Structure formats: structure tokens, C-alpha cells
mmCIF file of C-alpha atoms in Angstrom:
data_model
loop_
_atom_site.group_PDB
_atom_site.id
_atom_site.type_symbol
_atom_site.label_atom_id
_atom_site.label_comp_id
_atom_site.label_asym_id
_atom_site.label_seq_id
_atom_site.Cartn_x
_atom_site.Cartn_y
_atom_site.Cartn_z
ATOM 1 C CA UNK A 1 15.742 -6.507 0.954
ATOM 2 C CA UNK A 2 17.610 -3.387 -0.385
ATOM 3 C CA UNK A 3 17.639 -2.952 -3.864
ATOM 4 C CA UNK A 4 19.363 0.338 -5.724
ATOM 5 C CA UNK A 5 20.354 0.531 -9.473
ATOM 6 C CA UNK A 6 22.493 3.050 -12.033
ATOM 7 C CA UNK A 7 21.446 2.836 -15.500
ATOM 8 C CA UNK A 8 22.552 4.450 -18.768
ATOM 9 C CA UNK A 9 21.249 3.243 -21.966
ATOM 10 C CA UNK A 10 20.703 4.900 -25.603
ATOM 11 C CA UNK A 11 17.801 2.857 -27.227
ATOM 12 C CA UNK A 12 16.929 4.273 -30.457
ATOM 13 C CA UNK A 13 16.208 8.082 -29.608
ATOM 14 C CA UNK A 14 15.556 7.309 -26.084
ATOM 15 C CA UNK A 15 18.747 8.237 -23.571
ATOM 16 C CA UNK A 16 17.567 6.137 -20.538
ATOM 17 C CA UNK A 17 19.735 8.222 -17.341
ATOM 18 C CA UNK A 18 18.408 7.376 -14.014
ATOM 19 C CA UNK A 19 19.324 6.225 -10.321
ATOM 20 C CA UNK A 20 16.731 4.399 -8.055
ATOM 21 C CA UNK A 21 16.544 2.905 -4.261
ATOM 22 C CA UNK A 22 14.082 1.307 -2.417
ATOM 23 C CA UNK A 23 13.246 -1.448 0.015
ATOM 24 C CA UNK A 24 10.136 -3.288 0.849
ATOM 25 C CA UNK A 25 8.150 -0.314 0.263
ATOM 26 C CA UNK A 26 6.964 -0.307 -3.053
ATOM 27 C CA UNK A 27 8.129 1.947 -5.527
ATOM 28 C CA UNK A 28 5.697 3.827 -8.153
ATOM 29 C CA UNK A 29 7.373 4.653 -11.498
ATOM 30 C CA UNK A 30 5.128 7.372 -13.083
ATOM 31 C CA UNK A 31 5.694 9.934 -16.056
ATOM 32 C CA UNK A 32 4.765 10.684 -19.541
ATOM 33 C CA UNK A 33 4.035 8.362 -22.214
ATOM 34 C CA UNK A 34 7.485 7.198 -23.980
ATOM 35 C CA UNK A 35 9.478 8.685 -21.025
ATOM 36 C CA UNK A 36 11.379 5.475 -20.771
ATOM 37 C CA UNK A 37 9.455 3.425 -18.095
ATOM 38 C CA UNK A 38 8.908 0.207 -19.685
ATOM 39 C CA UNK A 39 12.183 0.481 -21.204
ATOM 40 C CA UNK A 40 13.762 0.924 -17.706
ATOM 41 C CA UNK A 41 11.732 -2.470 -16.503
ATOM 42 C CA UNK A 42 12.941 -4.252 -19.187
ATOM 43 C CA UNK A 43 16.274 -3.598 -18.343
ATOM 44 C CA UNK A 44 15.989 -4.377 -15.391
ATOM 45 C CA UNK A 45 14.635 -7.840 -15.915
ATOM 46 C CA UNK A 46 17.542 -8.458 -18.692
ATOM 47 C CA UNK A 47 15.702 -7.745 -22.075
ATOM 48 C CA UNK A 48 18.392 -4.777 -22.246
ATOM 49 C CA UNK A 49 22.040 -4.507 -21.626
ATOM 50 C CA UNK A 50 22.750 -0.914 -20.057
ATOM 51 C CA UNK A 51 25.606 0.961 -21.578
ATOM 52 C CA UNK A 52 26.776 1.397 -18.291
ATOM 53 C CA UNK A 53 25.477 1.332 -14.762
ATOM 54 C CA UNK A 54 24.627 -0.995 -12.026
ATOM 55 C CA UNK A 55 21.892 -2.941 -10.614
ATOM 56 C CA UNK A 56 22.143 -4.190 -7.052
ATOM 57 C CA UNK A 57 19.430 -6.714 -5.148
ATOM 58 C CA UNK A 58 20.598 -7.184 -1.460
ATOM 59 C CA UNK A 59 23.732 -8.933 -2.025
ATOM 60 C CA UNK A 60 23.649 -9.881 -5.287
ATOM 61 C CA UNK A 61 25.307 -7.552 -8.066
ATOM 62 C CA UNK A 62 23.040 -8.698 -10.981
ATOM 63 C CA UNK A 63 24.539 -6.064 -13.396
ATOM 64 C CA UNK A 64 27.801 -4.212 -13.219
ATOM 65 C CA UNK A 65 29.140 -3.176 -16.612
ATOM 66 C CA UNK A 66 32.701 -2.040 -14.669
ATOM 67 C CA UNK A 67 32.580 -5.686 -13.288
ATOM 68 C CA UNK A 68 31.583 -7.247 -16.599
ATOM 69 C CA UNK A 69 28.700 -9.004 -14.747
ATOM 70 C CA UNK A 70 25.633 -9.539 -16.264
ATOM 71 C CA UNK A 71 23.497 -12.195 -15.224
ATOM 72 C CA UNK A 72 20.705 -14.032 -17.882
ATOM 73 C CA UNK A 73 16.904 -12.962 -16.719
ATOM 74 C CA UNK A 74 16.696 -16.341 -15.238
ATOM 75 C CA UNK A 75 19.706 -15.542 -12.751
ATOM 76 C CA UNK A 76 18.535 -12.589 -12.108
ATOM 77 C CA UNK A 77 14.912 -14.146 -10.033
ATOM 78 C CA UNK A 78 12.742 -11.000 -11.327
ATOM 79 C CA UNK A 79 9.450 -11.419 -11.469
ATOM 80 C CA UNK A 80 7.612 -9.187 -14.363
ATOM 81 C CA UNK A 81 4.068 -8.621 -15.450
ATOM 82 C CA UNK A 82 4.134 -7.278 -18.503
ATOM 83 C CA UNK A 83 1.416 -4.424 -20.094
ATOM 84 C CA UNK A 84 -1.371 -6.386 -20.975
ATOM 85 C CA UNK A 85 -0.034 -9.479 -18.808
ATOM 86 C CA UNK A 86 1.897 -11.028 -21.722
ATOM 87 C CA UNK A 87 -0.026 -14.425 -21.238
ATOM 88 C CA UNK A 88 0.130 -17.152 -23.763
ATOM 89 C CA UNK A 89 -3.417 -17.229 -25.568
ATOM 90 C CA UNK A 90 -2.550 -20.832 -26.805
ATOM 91 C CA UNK A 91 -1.839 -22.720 -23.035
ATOM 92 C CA UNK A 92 -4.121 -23.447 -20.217
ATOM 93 C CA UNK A 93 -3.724 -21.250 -17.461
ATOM 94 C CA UNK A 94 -1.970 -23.613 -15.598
ATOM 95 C CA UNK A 95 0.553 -24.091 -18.288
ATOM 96 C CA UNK A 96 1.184 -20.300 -18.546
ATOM 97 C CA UNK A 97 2.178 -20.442 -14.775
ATOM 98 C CA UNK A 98 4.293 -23.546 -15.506
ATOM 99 C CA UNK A 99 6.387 -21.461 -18.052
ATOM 100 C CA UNK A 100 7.841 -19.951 -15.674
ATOM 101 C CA UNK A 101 9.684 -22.573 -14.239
ATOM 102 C CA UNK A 102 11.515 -23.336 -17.722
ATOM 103 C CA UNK A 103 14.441 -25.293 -15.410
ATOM 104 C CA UNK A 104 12.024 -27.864 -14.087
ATOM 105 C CA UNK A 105 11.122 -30.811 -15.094
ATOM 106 C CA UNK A 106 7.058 -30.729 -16.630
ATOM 107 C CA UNK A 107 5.608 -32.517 -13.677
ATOM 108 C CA UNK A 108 7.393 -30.834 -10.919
ATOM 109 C CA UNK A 109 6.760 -27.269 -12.622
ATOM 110 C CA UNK A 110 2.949 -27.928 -13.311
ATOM 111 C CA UNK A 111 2.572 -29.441 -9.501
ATOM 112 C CA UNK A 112 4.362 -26.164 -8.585
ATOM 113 C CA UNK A 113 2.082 -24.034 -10.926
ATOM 114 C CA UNK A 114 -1.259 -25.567 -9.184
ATOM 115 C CA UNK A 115 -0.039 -25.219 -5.996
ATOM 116 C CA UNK A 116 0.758 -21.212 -6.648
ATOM 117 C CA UNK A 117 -2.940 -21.012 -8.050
ATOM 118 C CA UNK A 118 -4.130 -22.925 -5.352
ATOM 119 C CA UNK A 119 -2.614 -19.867 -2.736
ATOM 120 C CA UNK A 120 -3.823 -17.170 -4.874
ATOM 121 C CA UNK A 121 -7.798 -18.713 -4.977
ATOM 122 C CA UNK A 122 -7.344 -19.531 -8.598
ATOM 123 C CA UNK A 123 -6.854 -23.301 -8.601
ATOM 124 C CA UNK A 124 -10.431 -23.427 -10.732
ATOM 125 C CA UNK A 125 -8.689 -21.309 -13.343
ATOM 126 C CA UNK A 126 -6.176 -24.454 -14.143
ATOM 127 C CA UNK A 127 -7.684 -25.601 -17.444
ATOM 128 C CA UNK A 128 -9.095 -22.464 -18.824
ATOM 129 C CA UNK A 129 -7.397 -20.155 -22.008
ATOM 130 C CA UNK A 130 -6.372 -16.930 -20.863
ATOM 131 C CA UNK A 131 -9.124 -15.889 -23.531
ATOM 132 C CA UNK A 132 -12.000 -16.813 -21.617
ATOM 133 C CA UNK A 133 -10.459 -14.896 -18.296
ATOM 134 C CA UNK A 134 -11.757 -11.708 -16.668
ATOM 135 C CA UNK A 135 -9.039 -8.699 -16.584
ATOM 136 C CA UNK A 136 -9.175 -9.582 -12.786
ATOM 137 C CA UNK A 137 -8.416 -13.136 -13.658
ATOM 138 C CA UNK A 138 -5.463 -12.808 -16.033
ATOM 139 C CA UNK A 139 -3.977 -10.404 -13.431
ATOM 140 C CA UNK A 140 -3.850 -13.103 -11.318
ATOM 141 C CA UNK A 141 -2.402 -15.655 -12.807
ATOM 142 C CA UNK A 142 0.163 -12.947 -14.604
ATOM 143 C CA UNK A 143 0.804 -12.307 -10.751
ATOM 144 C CA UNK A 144 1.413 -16.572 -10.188
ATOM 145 C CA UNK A 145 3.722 -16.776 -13.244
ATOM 146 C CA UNK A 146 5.831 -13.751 -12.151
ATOM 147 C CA UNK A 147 6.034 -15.650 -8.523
ATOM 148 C CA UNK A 148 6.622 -19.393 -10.037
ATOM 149 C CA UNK A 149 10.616 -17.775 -9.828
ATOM 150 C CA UNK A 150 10.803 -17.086 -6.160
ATOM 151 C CA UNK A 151 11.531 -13.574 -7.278
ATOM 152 C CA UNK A 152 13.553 -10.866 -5.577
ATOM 153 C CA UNK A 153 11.825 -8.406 -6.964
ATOM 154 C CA UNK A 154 8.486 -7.722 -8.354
ATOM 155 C CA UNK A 155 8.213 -5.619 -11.738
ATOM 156 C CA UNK A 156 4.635 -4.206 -12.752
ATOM 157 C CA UNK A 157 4.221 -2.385 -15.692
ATOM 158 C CA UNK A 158 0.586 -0.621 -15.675
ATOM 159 C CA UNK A 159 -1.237 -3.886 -13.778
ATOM 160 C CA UNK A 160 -4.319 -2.366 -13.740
ATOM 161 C CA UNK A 161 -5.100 -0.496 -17.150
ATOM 162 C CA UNK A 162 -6.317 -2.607 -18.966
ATOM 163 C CA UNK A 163 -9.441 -3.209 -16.443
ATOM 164 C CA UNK A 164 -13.060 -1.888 -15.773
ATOM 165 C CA UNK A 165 -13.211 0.967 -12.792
ATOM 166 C CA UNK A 166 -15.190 -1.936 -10.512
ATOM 167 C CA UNK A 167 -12.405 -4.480 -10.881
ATOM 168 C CA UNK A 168 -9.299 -1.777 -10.850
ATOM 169 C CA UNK A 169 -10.493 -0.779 -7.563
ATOM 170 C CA UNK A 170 -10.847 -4.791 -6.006
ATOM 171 C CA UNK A 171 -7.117 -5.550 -7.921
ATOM 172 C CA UNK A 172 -6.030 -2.756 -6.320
ATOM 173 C CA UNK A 173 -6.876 -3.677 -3.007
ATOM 174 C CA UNK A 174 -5.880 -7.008 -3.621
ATOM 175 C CA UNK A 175 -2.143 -6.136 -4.804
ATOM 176 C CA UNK A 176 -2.022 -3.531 -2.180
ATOM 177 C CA UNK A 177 -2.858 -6.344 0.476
ATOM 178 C CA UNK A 178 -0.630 -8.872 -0.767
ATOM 179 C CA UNK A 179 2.086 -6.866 -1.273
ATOM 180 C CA UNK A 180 2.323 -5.267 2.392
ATOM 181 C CA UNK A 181 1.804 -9.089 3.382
ATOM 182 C CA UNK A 182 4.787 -10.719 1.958
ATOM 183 C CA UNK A 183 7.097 -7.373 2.050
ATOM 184 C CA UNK A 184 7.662 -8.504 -1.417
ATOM 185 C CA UNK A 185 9.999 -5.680 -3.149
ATOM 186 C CA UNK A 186 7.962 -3.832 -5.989
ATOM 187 C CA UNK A 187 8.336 -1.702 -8.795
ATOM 188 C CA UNK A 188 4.857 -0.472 -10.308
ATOM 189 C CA UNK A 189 4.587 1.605 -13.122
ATOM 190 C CA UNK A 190 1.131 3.447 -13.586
ATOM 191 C CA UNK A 191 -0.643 6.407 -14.648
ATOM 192 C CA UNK A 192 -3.299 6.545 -11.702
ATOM 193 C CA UNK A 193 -2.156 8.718 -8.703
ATOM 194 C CA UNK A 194 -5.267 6.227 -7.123
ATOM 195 C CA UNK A 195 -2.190 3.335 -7.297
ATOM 196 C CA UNK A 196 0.495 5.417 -5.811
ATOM 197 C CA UNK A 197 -1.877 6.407 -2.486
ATOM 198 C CA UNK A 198 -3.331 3.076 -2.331
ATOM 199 C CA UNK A 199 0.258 1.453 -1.929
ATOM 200 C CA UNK A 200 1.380 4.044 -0.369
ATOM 201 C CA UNK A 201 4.480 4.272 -2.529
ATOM 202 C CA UNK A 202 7.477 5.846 -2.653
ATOM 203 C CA UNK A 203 7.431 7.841 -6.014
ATOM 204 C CA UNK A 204 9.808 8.622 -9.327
ATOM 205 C CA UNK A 205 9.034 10.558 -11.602
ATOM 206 C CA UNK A 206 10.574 9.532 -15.331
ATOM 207 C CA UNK A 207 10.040 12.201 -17.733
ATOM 208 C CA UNK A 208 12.638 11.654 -20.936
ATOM 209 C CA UNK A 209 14.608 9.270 -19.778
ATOM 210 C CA UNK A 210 15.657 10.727 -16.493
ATOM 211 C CA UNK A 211 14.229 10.955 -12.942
ATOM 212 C CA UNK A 212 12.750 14.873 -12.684
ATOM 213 C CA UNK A 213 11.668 14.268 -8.866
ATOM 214 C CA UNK A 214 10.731 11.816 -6.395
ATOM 215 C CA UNK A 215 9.995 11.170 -2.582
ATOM 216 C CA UNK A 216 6.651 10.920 -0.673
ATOM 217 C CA UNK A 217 3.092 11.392 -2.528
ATOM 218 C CA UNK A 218 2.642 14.172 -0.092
ATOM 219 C CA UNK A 219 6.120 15.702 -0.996
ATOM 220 C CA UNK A 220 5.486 15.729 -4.746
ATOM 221 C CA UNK A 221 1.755 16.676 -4.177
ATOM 222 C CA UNK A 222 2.745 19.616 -2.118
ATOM 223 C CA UNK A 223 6.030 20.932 -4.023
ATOM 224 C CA UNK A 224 5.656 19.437 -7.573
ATOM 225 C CA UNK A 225 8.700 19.922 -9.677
ATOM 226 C CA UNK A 226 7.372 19.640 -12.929
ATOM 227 C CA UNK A 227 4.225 20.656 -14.435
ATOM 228 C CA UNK A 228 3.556 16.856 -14.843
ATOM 229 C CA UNK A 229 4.136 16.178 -11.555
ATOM 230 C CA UNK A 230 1.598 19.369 -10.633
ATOM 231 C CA UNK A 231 -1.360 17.563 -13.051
ATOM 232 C CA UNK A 232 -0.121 13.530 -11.747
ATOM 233 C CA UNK A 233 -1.038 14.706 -7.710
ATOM 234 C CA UNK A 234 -3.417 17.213 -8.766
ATOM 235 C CA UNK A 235 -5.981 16.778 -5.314
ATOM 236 C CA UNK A 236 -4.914 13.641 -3.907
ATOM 237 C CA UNK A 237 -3.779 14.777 -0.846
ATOM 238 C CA UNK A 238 -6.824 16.726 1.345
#
């Protein structure tokens, strides 16, 4: 699927100005601290309502302020894993899953949540507290809730900060993999030029609210535009 969005938004004394495309390929959504990259995922997903703009998934318009369309987050079939994986430290894992199937009956939603743990290896993981999970684990089943929607899209914001250098390199394989499996489209936000090579993503570059270069990690690596872009790539391609 073909995905492509327009965006203008003034949030607080950010001025969020960008245009993206992209496919199956993931996408890698790097820049500065406060540059507007979470902002732009939650947009995205329907936590903000652009000023103006567009966002497009295949066929469907989700957002067109011209149009006056803007379709609820549920509509819009986005999955998003949040910074920190936004699980609920009070439910079962299997219950976190469930939640995000709010339009289901309980029965049918939990049956669907086991069933998604079941396909990701994770099944053992039904009754346990997201407190007692390894980084590794809650990345998981962050990953299952985001799919309990069927999504269109994927959005990832940081997925694997928050871990140890042994398990950021296996959950990195292990998105990378899954990813290229399912042809799943992606957005990934992250601050390790190790992500962007590993899913050998095509790259923008946010820095204040508006896209200062993108393309291949070779292109960027070889011509950076920015001196952010220079340190990002700095000897990641031999």
C-alpha cells in the first residue's frame, strides 16, 4: 500500500510543516530531540487535528481538512507503539492486547488477543502484568496490541530505547524480520542510525518541525544536508 501525507500544525511553539511518502518500505523518522516527531505520529494516528493538510492510506483519505474529513483513530486502522510501549500496568497482558479491540465484544476480543500472542510466541505471557515483563517482552505484546486493529499502517515511536544493547540488537532483528515478512507499512522513529541500516529504511530527517532532507541511508550518509544529518550517518556506510 501507498501511503503519502501533508501536514501543518502549530502546537504550542512547535510549527509542525512537513510532506512524507512511502510504501512497504519502511520509513525512519530521525532528528533532534523536540523536532516534532512524536508530535507528527500522533497526528497521524488522530491525537491531533492538523491545521491543514492531508493524510492519504491507499485509497482511503483519512484526513483532508479541504474535504472536512477527519476520521476518529479507530477509523483510521493505525497501529501505534507508543515511547515506552504505553502498556496498562494494571491488566494482564492479555487484556492489554484485548484493548485494542474496544468494538468487540470481551470474549471475541480476548480469543482474538490470545490468538495474536499465540503467532508472535508469547501465548505464555497471557496472565502476566506488564511489570514483571522483559523490555523484549513488553515490545512484543506493544507490537500484538498495535496489530489487534488489522492496521494499515504501523507507527513506532523509539521501539527500542528503552532496552539493554543484547536485547536491542535481537528486537531489532526481530522487527526487521517481521516487518519485510508481512510488507506491513511502517513508520519508525529512532535515534540509532543501527535501526535505519538494519531496516534498510527510507529516511526523513525532522529538524524543527520540517523535513531538512531525506532519501537513501547511503544518500544522506554521503551528502548530508545538515550538520545533524553529518553526526546521525557519521560511519555507517564503509
Amino acid at each position: 500500500m501507498n501511503w503519502a501525507l501533508s501536514l501543518r500544525l502549530r502546537l504550542g511553539a512547535l510549527e509542525l510543516d512537513v510532506d512524507l511518502e512511502g510504501d512497504a518500505r519502511p520509513v525512519a523518522l530521525v532528528g533532534p530531540n523536540g523536532a516534532g516527531k512524536t508530535t507528527l505520529l500522533r497526528t497521524i494516528v488522530g491525537a491531533h487535528r492538523p491545521d491543514s493538510g492531508r493524510i492519504q492510506m491507499g485509497d482511503l483519505s483519512v484526513f483532508d481538512a479541504r474535504s472536512g474529513i477527519d476520521l476518529p483513530p479507530e477509523q483510521r486502522r493505525i497501529g501505534y507503539v507508543p515511547q515506552g510501549y504505553g502498556l496498562f500496568p494494571h491488566l494482564r497482558v492479555l487484556d492489554n492486547v484485548a484493548f485494542g479491540r474496544p468494538d468487540l465484544p470481551r470474549a471475541e476480543r480476548r480469543e482474538m488477543a490470545r490468538e495474536m500472542l499465540k503467532d508472535m510466541g508469547c501465548e505464555h505471557l497471557t496472565a502476566r502484568r506488564p511489570t514483571t515483563l522483559s523490555g523484549g517482552e513488553m515490545q512484543r505484546v506493544a507490537l500484538a496490541r498495535a496489530l489487534m486493529v488489522g492496521p494499515r499502517m504501523l507507527l513506532l515511536d523509539e521501539p527500542l530505547s528503552a532496552l539493554d544493547a543484547v536485547a536491542r540488537r535481537a528486537l531489532r532483528a526481530y522487527l526487521t524480520d517481521y516487518l519485510r515478512s508481512r510488507k506491513l507499512p511502517a513508520l519508525v522513529v529512532t535515534h540509532d542510525a543501527r535501526d535505519v541500516v538494519a531496516l534498510d529504511a527510507r529516511v526523513y530527517v525532522v529538524e524543527d518541525g520540517r523535513i531538512s532532507q531525506s532519501g537513501t541511508i547511503e544518500a544522506l550518509t554521503e551528502a548530508p544536508a545538515t550538520p545533524f544529518v553529518a553526526a546521525f550517518f557519521h560511519g555507517t556506510v564503509a
